[in-house]
XYZ file of C-alpha atoms in Angstrom:
657
model
C -44.804 9.004 -30.482
C -47.748 11.103 -29.301
C -48.603 8.599 -26.588
C -44.976 8.435 -25.467
C -44.794 12.244 -25.285
C -47.933 12.325 -23.173
C -46.596 9.679 -20.809
C -43.231 11.413 -20.502
C -44.950 14.699 -19.642
C -46.977 12.885 -17.006
C -43.837 11.461 -15.387
C -42.164 14.890 -15.415
C -45.254 16.486 -13.877
C -45.210 13.848 -11.134
C -41.545 14.588 -10.439
C -42.310 18.296 -10.182
C -45.145 17.635 -7.742
C -42.624 15.774 -5.564
C -40.224 18.718 -5.846
C -43.062 21.092 -4.948
C -43.889 18.988 -1.900
C -40.307 18.780 -0.657
C -39.433 22.444 -1.221
C -42.667 23.646 0.356
C -42.329 21.338 3.352
C -38.698 22.326 3.981
C -39.632 25.993 3.824
C -42.348 25.462 6.430
C -40.098 23.465 8.740
C -37.568 26.267 9.054
C -38.278 29.059 11.500
C -36.905 32.242 12.942
C -33.959 33.824 11.262
C -33.345 30.757 9.110
C -36.860 30.986 7.835
C -36.343 34.557 6.695
C -33.185 33.558 4.960
C -34.555 30.499 3.262
C -38.087 31.541 2.434
C -36.618 34.520 0.702
C -34.088 32.289 -0.976
C -33.828 29.191 -3.057
C -36.378 26.913 -1.442
C -39.185 29.433 -1.571
C -38.293 30.182 -5.165
C -38.658 26.540 -6.199
C -42.207 25.667 -5.115
C -43.993 28.320 -7.177
C -42.276 27.630 -10.539
C -42.488 23.893 -9.878
C -46.257 24.209 -9.476
C -46.572 26.294 -12.634
C -44.446 23.898 -14.692
C -46.367 20.950 -13.287
C -49.620 22.510 -14.484
C -48.184 23.108 -17.953
C -46.889 19.535 -18.268
C -50.143 17.983 -17.060
C -52.071 20.112 -19.560
C -49.662 19.027 -22.314
C -50.152 15.383 -21.352
C -53.936 15.745 -21.510
C -53.655 17.530 -24.866
C -51.727 14.524 -26.194
C -54.536 12.199 -25.100
C -57.075 14.472 -26.806
C -55.034 14.276 -29.974
C -54.954 10.486 -29.830
C -58.750 10.373 -29.545
C -59.253 12.896 -32.341
C -57.026 10.818 -34.618
C -58.651 7.578 -33.369
C -55.205 6.052 -32.836
C -56.190 2.411 -32.394
C -52.723 1.357 -31.299
C -53.486 2.901 -27.893
C -55.516 0.581 -25.665
C -57.668 3.335 -24.177
C -58.673 4.694 -27.596
C -59.390 1.227 -28.957
C -61.632 0.461 -25.980
C -63.531 3.757 -25.992
C -63.706 5.131 -29.500
C -64.690 4.274 -33.051
C -63.846 5.839 -36.383
C -67.561 6.450 -37.149
C -68.200 8.462 -34.012
C -69.066 12.169 -34.431
C -66.153 14.504 -33.692
C -67.634 15.965 -30.491
C -68.032 12.491 -29.013
C -64.507 11.547 -30.006
C -63.427 14.472 -27.849
C -65.838 13.516 -25.059
C -64.529 9.969 -25.245
C -61.249 11.295 -23.828
C -62.858 11.728 -20.421
C -65.716 9.244 -20.857
C -63.669 6.425 -19.337
C -61.715 5.703 -16.198
C -58.147 6.511 -17.257
C -58.989 9.613 -19.279
C -61.230 11.046 -16.601
C -58.506 10.553 -14.003
C -56.013 12.335 -16.263
C -58.537 15.171 -16.586
C -58.855 15.195 -12.796
C -55.069 15.432 -12.360
C -54.819 18.113 -15.044
C -57.424 20.287 -13.359
C -55.668 19.774 -10.032
C -52.273 20.707 -11.507
C -53.689 23.786 -13.218
C -55.321 24.824 -9.942
C -51.937 24.551 -8.233
C -50.367 26.592 -11.026
C -53.009 29.299 -10.618
C -52.402 29.448 -6.877
C -48.664 29.705 -7.403
C -48.994 32.308 -10.115
C -51.774 34.526 -8.777
C -52.132 34.169 -5.044
C -50.275 36.965 -3.242
C -52.498 37.567 -0.204
C -51.224 34.730 1.967
C -48.119 35.071 4.149
C -45.216 33.422 2.306
C -44.802 30.663 4.880
C -48.479 29.736 4.685
C -48.241 29.881 0.912
C -45.374 27.373 0.972
C -47.416 25.075 3.197
C -50.394 25.315 0.840
C -48.243 24.476 -2.182
C -46.667 21.571 -0.308
C -50.106 20.192 0.545
C -51.305 20.635 -3.040
C -48.167 18.866 -4.303
C -48.765 16.022 -1.840
C -52.356 15.512 -2.988
C -51.361 15.661 -6.665
C -48.493 13.201 -6.133
C -50.895 10.481 -4.972
C -53.040 10.870 -8.077
C -50.000 10.838 -10.360
C -48.967 7.558 -8.708
C -52.483 6.214 -9.245
C -52.323 7.066 -12.943
C -48.771 5.900 -13.615
C -48.883 2.629 -11.668
C -52.537 1.633 -11.941
C -54.333 3.479 -14.765
C -51.897 4.438 -17.524
C -53.965 6.179 -20.234
C -51.148 5.915 -22.809
C -50.609 2.141 -22.743
C -49.993 0.717 -26.225
C -51.458 -2.468 -27.651
C -49.012 -5.070 -28.948
C -50.866 -4.933 -32.282
C -53.195 -2.124 -33.345
C -56.807 -3.228 -33.807
C -58.687 -2.514 -37.072
C -61.582 -0.760 -35.298
C -62.458 0.515 -31.826
C -65.201 -0.687 -29.530
C -66.866 2.742 -29.325
C -68.194 4.737 -26.410
C -71.087 3.854 -24.108
C -74.095 5.194 -26.087
C -75.551 6.727 -22.911
C -72.482 8.958 -22.777
C -72.855 10.037 -26.423
C -74.846 13.093 -25.528
C -73.922 16.749 -25.657
C -74.843 17.138 -21.989
C -72.358 14.479 -20.967
C -69.699 16.000 -23.224
C -69.481 19.020 -20.887
C -70.796 17.672 -17.597
C -67.626 15.847 -16.382
C -65.159 18.720 -16.937
C -67.475 21.102 -15.099
C -67.951 18.699 -12.245
C -64.240 17.927 -12.009
C -63.322 21.580 -11.704
C -65.671 21.691 -8.729
C -64.323 18.486 -7.208
C -60.712 19.462 -7.639
C -61.383 23.019 -6.542
C -62.224 21.575 -3.165
C -58.701 20.137 -3.055
C -57.522 23.757 -3.085
C -59.680 24.509 -0.047
C -58.250 21.390 1.570
C -54.675 22.518 0.883
C -55.449 25.991 2.209
C -56.818 24.474 5.410
C -53.803 22.210 5.890
C -51.446 25.116 5.205
C -53.222 27.365 7.699
C -53.294 24.661 10.354
C -49.575 23.953 9.939
C -48.649 27.622 10.255
C -51.445 28.546 12.715
C -52.563 31.347 10.397
C -56.346 30.899 10.580
C -57.223 34.565 10.311
C -59.786 36.728 8.484
C -57.106 37.619 5.908
C -56.533 33.924 5.293
C -60.300 33.394 4.896
C -60.532 36.274 2.407
C -57.766 34.605 0.368
C -59.457 31.209 0.548
C -63.020 32.369 -0.173
C -62.717 32.965 -3.964
C -61.297 29.472 -4.464
C -64.127 27.909 -2.491
C -66.673 30.039 -4.311
C -65.223 29.145 -7.717
C -65.285 25.421 -6.918
C -68.844 25.694 -5.613
C -70.024 27.454 -8.803
C -68.615 24.736 -11.052
C -69.887 21.992 -8.777
C -73.365 23.514 -8.870
C -73.316 23.859 -12.646
C -72.015 20.312 -13.053
C -74.712 18.846 -10.836
C -77.462 20.751 -12.642
C -76.158 19.596 -16.031
C -75.856 16.005 -14.821
C -79.313 16.080 -13.303
C -80.889 17.331 -16.517
C -78.983 14.732 -18.541
C -80.224 11.946 -16.261
C -83.731 13.376 -16.567
C -83.973 13.376 -20.353
C -81.417 10.776 -21.424
C -81.949 7.908 -19.011
C -85.704 7.995 -19.376
C -86.271 7.834 -15.633
C -88.943 10.514 -15.920
C -87.688 12.000 -12.675
C -85.344 14.851 -11.950
C -83.437 13.160 -9.117
C -83.246 9.400 -8.792
C -81.074 9.227 -5.652
C -78.717 7.116 -7.723
C -75.466 6.487 -5.759
C -73.412 8.248 -8.414
C -75.715 11.255 -8.274
C -75.332 11.241 -4.496
C -71.561 11.106 -4.909
C -71.670 14.600 -6.406
C -74.361 15.899 -4.055
C -72.386 15.141 -0.895
C -69.401 17.399 -1.653
C -71.834 20.114 -2.773
C -73.580 20.038 0.612
C -70.244 20.236 2.412
C -68.981 22.979 0.077
C -72.137 25.023 0.651
C -71.608 24.847 4.407
C -67.929 25.716 3.930
C -68.767 28.688 1.717
C -70.985 30.241 4.374
C -68.571 29.413 7.174
C -65.560 30.936 5.434
C -67.609 34.095 4.813
C -68.283 34.397 8.539
C -64.574 33.915 9.253
C -63.622 36.515 6.642
C -66.088 39.149 7.809
C -66.475 38.504 11.545
C -63.442 36.445 12.583
C -65.552 33.587 13.948
C -65.957 29.822 13.310
C -62.246 29.258 12.761
C -62.007 25.579 13.732
C -65.391 24.805 12.149
C -64.245 26.295 8.851
C -61.082 24.214 8.841
C -63.054 21.073 9.604
C -65.527 21.771 6.799
C -62.679 22.236 4.316
C -61.398 18.775 5.234
C -64.894 17.253 5.056
C -65.651 18.830 1.659
C -62.576 17.319 0.029
C -63.197 14.058 1.882
C -66.583 13.850 0.217
C -64.956 14.402 -3.177
C -62.640 11.491 -2.433
C -65.482 9.314 -1.136
C -67.422 10.050 -4.323
C -64.386 9.159 -6.427
C -63.977 5.898 -4.543
C -67.652 4.974 -4.915
C -67.713 5.687 -8.650
C -64.464 3.932 -9.520
C -64.109 1.059 -7.095
C -66.870 -1.111 -8.538
C -68.657 -1.309 -5.180
C -71.647 0.438 -6.731
C -73.726 -0.571 -9.712
C -74.854 2.449 -11.669
C -75.500 3.383 -15.264
C -72.700 5.924 -15.162
C -70.185 4.420 -12.758
C -66.814 4.423 -14.515
C -64.810 1.401 -13.499
C -65.547 -1.955 -11.944
C -62.126 -2.632 -10.540
C -61.679 -3.408 -6.836
C -57.872 -3.107 -7.159
C -58.121 0.488 -8.339
C -60.745 1.114 -5.694
C -58.331 -0.079 -3.031
C -55.742 2.377 -4.349
C -58.196 5.269 -4.054
C -59.261 4.042 -0.624
C -55.617 4.150 0.458
C -55.297 7.720 -0.869
C -58.491 8.645 0.956
C -57.113 7.253 4.207
C -53.776 9.022 3.796
C -55.180 12.443 2.865
C -58.100 12.597 5.215
C -56.393 10.743 8.045
C -53.398 13.039 7.754
C -55.530 16.174 7.649
C -57.575 15.073 10.645
C -54.354 14.294 12.529
C -53.060 17.806 11.782
C -56.410 19.210 12.846
C -56.349 17.243 16.099
C -52.847 18.452 16.917
C -53.433 22.095 16.007
C -57.106 22.574 16.905
C -56.185 23.498 20.478
C -54.147 26.435 19.195
C -57.094 27.776 17.172
C -59.773 29.520 19.146
C -63.202 30.150 17.700
C -62.625 33.900 17.397
C -65.345 36.458 18.055
C -68.521 35.376 19.822
C -72.073 36.160 18.736
C -75.645 35.750 19.918
C -77.980 33.030 18.695
C -80.266 35.685 17.177
C -77.823 37.105 14.644
C -76.784 36.475 11.074
C -73.935 34.291 12.304
C -76.415 32.299 14.379
C -78.609 31.693 11.306
C -75.582 30.626 9.273
C -74.462 28.212 11.984
C -77.953 26.701 12.177
C -78.033 26.154 8.430
C -74.510 24.766 8.515
C -75.702 22.173 10.997
C -78.698 21.343 8.803
C -76.450 20.960 5.748
C -74.126 18.701 7.715
C -77.080 16.603 8.873
C -78.297 16.328 5.270
C -74.822 15.247 4.240
C -74.893 12.535 6.904
C -78.300 11.319 5.719
C -77.229 11.079 2.087
C -73.934 9.402 3.035
C -75.720 6.863 5.228
C -78.373 6.115 2.602
C -75.700 5.668 -0.060
C -73.431 3.391 1.980
C -76.070 1.398 3.853
C -76.781 -1.075 0.986
C -73.035 -1.757 0.796
C -72.839 -2.471 4.518
C -75.799 -4.841 4.493
C -74.503 -6.612 1.398
C -71.282 -7.327 3.268
C -73.419 -9.409 5.640
C -75.254 -11.159 2.829
C -78.407 -9.017 2.933
C -79.397 -7.032 -0.148
C -81.457 -3.895 0.398
C -82.095 -0.850 -1.733
C -82.451 2.688 -0.422
C -84.349 5.149 -2.571
C -86.864 7.993 -2.515
C -89.050 6.492 0.283
C -86.059 7.002 2.605
C -84.342 10.048 1.134
C -87.326 12.304 0.480
C -89.008 12.410 3.914
C -85.819 12.114 5.993
C -83.985 14.843 4.104
C -87.080 17.054 4.342
C -86.804 16.996 8.158
C -83.613 19.043 7.862
C -84.083 20.789 4.518
C -87.363 22.510 5.333
C -86.176 24.228 8.566
C -83.035 25.243 6.702
C -85.085 26.949 3.991
C -87.154 28.726 6.649
C -83.998 30.124 8.269
C -82.636 31.108 4.831
C -85.615 33.415 4.449
C -84.948 35.019 7.849
C -81.141 35.050 8.126
C -80.317 37.844 5.642
C -82.678 40.157 7.546
C -80.659 39.829 10.747
C -77.691 41.906 11.814
C -74.225 40.583 12.531
C -73.248 39.743 16.145
C -76.625 40.324 17.832
C -80.130 41.348 16.869
C -83.762 41.288 17.947
C -86.490 39.599 15.928
C -88.811 42.511 16.757
C -86.656 44.804 14.630
C -87.434 42.771 11.488
C -91.015 41.972 12.421
C -92.666 43.570 9.348
C -90.740 41.684 6.639
C -90.916 38.511 8.718
C -94.695 38.777 8.936
C -94.875 39.370 5.176
C -92.739 36.295 4.488
C -94.844 34.210 6.859
C -98.174 35.322 5.366
C -97.057 34.556 1.808
C -95.689 31.167 2.835
C -98.923 30.186 4.587
C -101.053 31.412 1.676
C -99.012 29.324 -0.776
C -99.217 26.275 1.496
C -102.999 26.520 1.792
C -103.360 27.012 -1.960
C -101.230 23.944 -2.673
C -103.294 21.843 -0.259
C -106.482 23.062 -1.911
C -105.118 21.974 -5.310
C -104.532 18.455 -4.015
C -100.847 18.471 -3.045
C -99.671 16.236 -0.200
C -98.534 17.843 3.040
C -94.813 17.467 2.321
C -95.114 18.972 -1.157
C -97.387 21.742 0.138
C -94.809 22.602 2.805
C -92.179 22.786 0.082
C -94.309 25.120 -2.036
C -95.110 27.309 0.970
C -91.491 27.627 2.031
C -90.413 28.271 -1.566
C -92.844 31.186 -1.786
C -91.646 32.575 1.543
C -87.998 32.226 0.576
C -88.595 33.871 -2.807
C -89.865 36.989 -1.022
C -87.343 36.749 1.810
C -84.448 36.518 -0.665
C -84.987 40.096 -1.803
C -86.205 41.482 1.532
C -82.708 42.914 2.295
C -83.378 45.460 -0.491
C -86.140 47.091 1.549
C -85.241 50.698 2.371
C -81.952 50.583 0.441
C -80.811 52.348 -2.697
C -80.689 49.492 -5.210
C -77.862 51.131 -7.151
C -75.661 51.080 -4.041
C -76.217 47.415 -3.222
C -72.979 45.473 -3.598
C -72.666 42.907 -6.364
C -71.804 40.236 -3.794
C -75.078 40.969 -1.999
C -76.956 40.643 -5.291
C -75.216 37.315 -5.749
C -76.411 36.111 -2.353
C -79.976 37.178 -3.119
C -80.016 35.582 -6.582
C -78.591 32.319 -5.215
C -81.206 32.171 -2.439
C -83.933 33.003 -4.953
C -82.611 30.159 -7.127
C -83.030 27.768 -4.190
C -86.644 28.962 -3.866
C -87.290 28.438 -7.592
C -85.741 24.953 -7.529
C -87.684 23.986 -4.395
C -90.919 25.161 -6.006
C -90.180 23.007 -9.041
C -89.338 19.950 -6.932
C -92.466 20.254 -4.813
C -94.750 20.945 -7.797
C -93.364 18.033 -9.784
C -93.727 15.719 -6.789
C -97.284 16.878 -6.125
C -98.829 17.227 -9.558
C -96.892 15.069 -12.082
C -99.064 12.685 -14.102
C -98.083 9.595 -16.105
C -99.855 7.573 -18.777
C -98.747 4.327 -20.468
C -100.702 3.414 -23.592
C -100.534 1.063 -26.577
C -101.403 3.057 -29.696
C -101.980 2.429 -33.382
C -101.459 5.149 -35.962
C -104.090 7.851 -35.461
C -105.008 6.841 -31.909
C -104.795 9.341 -29.034
C -103.996 9.192 -25.342
C -104.277 11.953 -22.768
C -102.233 13.001 -19.752
C -103.276 16.019 -17.689
C -104.125 18.910 -20.027
C -102.363 17.201 -22.993
C -103.693 14.919 -25.714
C -101.078 12.987 -27.698
C -101.840 11.361 -31.074
C -99.493 8.825 -32.673
C -99.175 9.704 -36.356
C -96.614 7.075 -37.289
C -93.301 5.379 -36.554
C -90.486 5.506 -39.135
C -86.898 4.253 -39.346
C -84.148 6.897 -39.284
C -80.350 6.689 -39.197
C -77.523 8.658 -37.566
C -73.727 8.496 -37.937
C -73.348 5.423 -35.700
C -76.902 4.390 -34.921
C -80.268 3.531 -36.417
C -83.601 4.232 -34.737
C -87.359 3.938 -34.871
C -88.721 7.470 -34.548
C -92.257 8.189 -33.415
C -94.243 11.084 -34.864
C -96.611 12.392 -32.204
C -98.939 15.382 -32.416
C -99.214 16.791 -28.878
C -101.928 19.326 -28.148
C -102.166 21.387 -24.944
C -105.890 21.798 -24.192
C -107.396 23.284 -27.360
C -104.139 24.726 -28.693
C -102.278 24.026 -31.919
C -100.543 20.610 -32.148
C -96.788 20.418 -31.564
C -94.760 17.566 -33.034
C -92.796 15.353 -30.657
C -90.331 12.801 -32.074
C -89.015 10.331 -29.466
C -86.625 7.646 -30.695
C -85.668 4.093 -29.808
C -82.041 3.922 -30.989
C -79.775 0.988 -31.685
C -76.027 1.663 -31.696
C -73.714 -0.715 -33.547
C -70.437 0.028 -31.714
C -71.011 -1.136 -29.055
C -74.329 -2.804 -29.741
C -76.792 -1.224 -27.340
C -80.323 0.126 -27.387
C -81.190 3.493 -25.870
C -84.313 5.558 -25.508
C -84.265 9.184 -26.624
C -87.127 11.085 -25.037
C -88.957 14.003 -26.648
C -89.646 17.091 -24.537
C -92.154 19.867 -25.180
C -91.554 22.788 -22.861
C -94.155 25.330 -21.780
C -93.908 28.052 -19.165
C -95.710 25.810 -16.657
C -93.952 22.498 -17.238
C -92.880 19.853 -19.729
C -94.529 17.067 -21.656
C -92.137 14.104 -21.588
C -92.741 11.423 -24.230
C -90.983 8.083 -24.739
C -91.475 5.552 -27.540
C -91.476 1.958 -26.292
C -91.528 -1.402 -28.075
C -93.817 -2.637 -30.771
C -96.132 -5.067 -28.942
C -97.901 -6.352 -32.090
C -97.914 -5.313 -35.742
C -98.858 -1.634 -35.927
C -99.153 -1.199 -32.123
C -96.523 0.753 -30.162
C -96.089 1.373 -26.469
C -96.094 5.094 -25.676
C -95.308 6.531 -22.238
C -96.032 10.195 -21.555
C -95.676 12.379 -18.476
C -97.017 15.847 -17.712
C -94.567 17.394 -15.268
C -95.788 20.787 -14.013
C -93.012 23.323 -13.348
C -90.282 20.685 -13.577
C -88.143 23.154 -15.558
C -88.055 25.371 -12.457
C -85.738 22.814 -10.873
C -83.062 23.321 -13.475
C -83.706 27.058 -13.857
C -83.311 27.357 -10.080
C -80.001 25.503 -10.261
C -78.769 27.883 -12.956
C -79.793 30.859 -10.807
C -77.896 29.407 -7.850
C -74.733 29.127 -9.955
C -75.321 32.610 -11.399
C -75.667 34.011 -7.883
C -72.336 32.449 -6.992
C -70.747 33.977 -10.088
C -72.072 37.442 -9.221
C -70.749 37.079 -5.689
C -67.337 35.990 -6.992
C -67.090 38.901 -9.429
C -68.217 41.294 -6.720
C -65.662 40.036 -4.189
C -62.805 40.073 -6.690
C -63.799 43.556 -7.828
C -63.782 44.911 -4.274
C -60.402 43.343 -3.561
C -58.926 44.701 -6.791
C -60.220 48.180 -5.945
C -58.769 47.979 -2.430
C -55.396 46.878 -3.776
C -55.430 49.780 -6.226
C -56.222 52.282 -3.456
C -53.511 50.873 -1.196
C -51.001 51.072 -4.038
C -51.962 54.698 -4.763
C -51.573 55.604 -1.095
C -48.184 53.900 -0.937
C -47.031 55.691 -4.090
C -48.181 59.043 -2.721
C -46.353 58.494 0.558
C -43.222 57.508 -1.324
C -43.446 60.692 -3.378
C -43.943 62.808 -0.248
C -40.964 61.172 1.461
C -38.819 61.750 -1.624
C -39.782 65.422 -1.748
C -39.122 65.814 1.994
């Protein structure tokens, strides 16, 4: 009965998305006097409650699926294929979205709740634009409901319940992966809101600073979650997959990086539109591209065209469905853009040497980076279509992306020092010289320590950006600096910290593979690692051989590391659980390998200087976005309060007169 309730709620939510689409579209089509009559009447009154009810029903449907997984209801095909009665509770929950159907239901639920939030909270847009936005959001949601109901039903019953489930992919049975997908999906789906805003504004020709101020918090919110999701996923891949690297340029990793690059460009562009009424058409185009990249990523992960450790579904039929949705949404949006772009001018002009000019330059660099990652991800697929198998990895991505990333970082250090509209570099000469001197000093130091030129450039630019990030504080009262400005500075500083970690890890990481008996020692960098024994241990649904290693940093006290080689029994699969020892200047990364002969074990250890800066930098970037969001919302709330007070006072004065 629970499964049937969930499915019924899903059908009702789909029907409401259709109602939302029709009512919103009819409201937009009317004009003039009729528009006033209707938008203030029944049609306009339908779209908002339809969106809110749709969100509630989708959430109810997802709650029913959660319940089925918690109960391990093995009469439901999805639960039987992805759960097991012996699984820990947290991974029973995570199993809900650790598969194709459940993750798509989570996607639709987040999308429906986003639509409900827009309908319930957004009051800054003109009503006609609001109806167009809701219609676009209903249209996007309708396609995903169709995908779920006709191609990926999560509530399908088995003819006969099975006695036990097949379990969840052991690689996904990790606390990091329990929270990574929901975070990432909020970011992905948040970009659908930006897409709907852009379509709504194009249809009603309302691409104005007020529209941008309404759109900006949604873009910022999506970008924060996307950033947090990518950081969490990156750290999970680092410690769980045993790659020993922080970014593997895996196609699925790239699938989340591409929308982040587009969203970052969109975030800066919409800020320029909101504050300076410029880059109107460019902002609309970026909103379309950002959501397009979310759809491309979804297609790559679920179509089966890619082979990856965490791709969800190998099903070309479902992939074709998503490809059709991609063509409809993006093709339709681009058609609207082509028709309406002529009616949207670029707004206010500005000089090349200005803050807008710096933002445009970095937007172009981000777009170029996006193109490089997209090409490198799709190229193996294109060649395979012609019978040629090639792989594209770090030898392509690292140097080619650096061509665009390094100039972008340099401009990031300079841009916040410039004024809006027009400026002169001479005016900011002192802080610019300071940034340049520190960058060059760091570069020379890195070269002297043995770093390659590319890594040394990264370290130099990171040092310059770290100083440049807070240069806008010079000569200002810190207590009067806006929270949004603090957010910008913290986010830029986070980029500097992450870049420093990437460059340091690339330049100075060391690796050692050794075969050890009990009591024998190997060294890597400043660490010595002694194997003290290997013992069997057991968990709720796995057994493992656990190594006991005494790791000593230089002449310090030993720290125990306990890497494991696990064997899961449902499904049967072996995994490697690394052991990490974190210091302020990096991490020791230890992995226990196979037993090569009686009493001899393979041990692989890495010393990764400042690798933790990569993830700390990512957290700072997300934190900067959060500060900016709180600051913007606070300013808007204060302005609304002041306007309301003024209106009340005028009403009182008129009443007394």
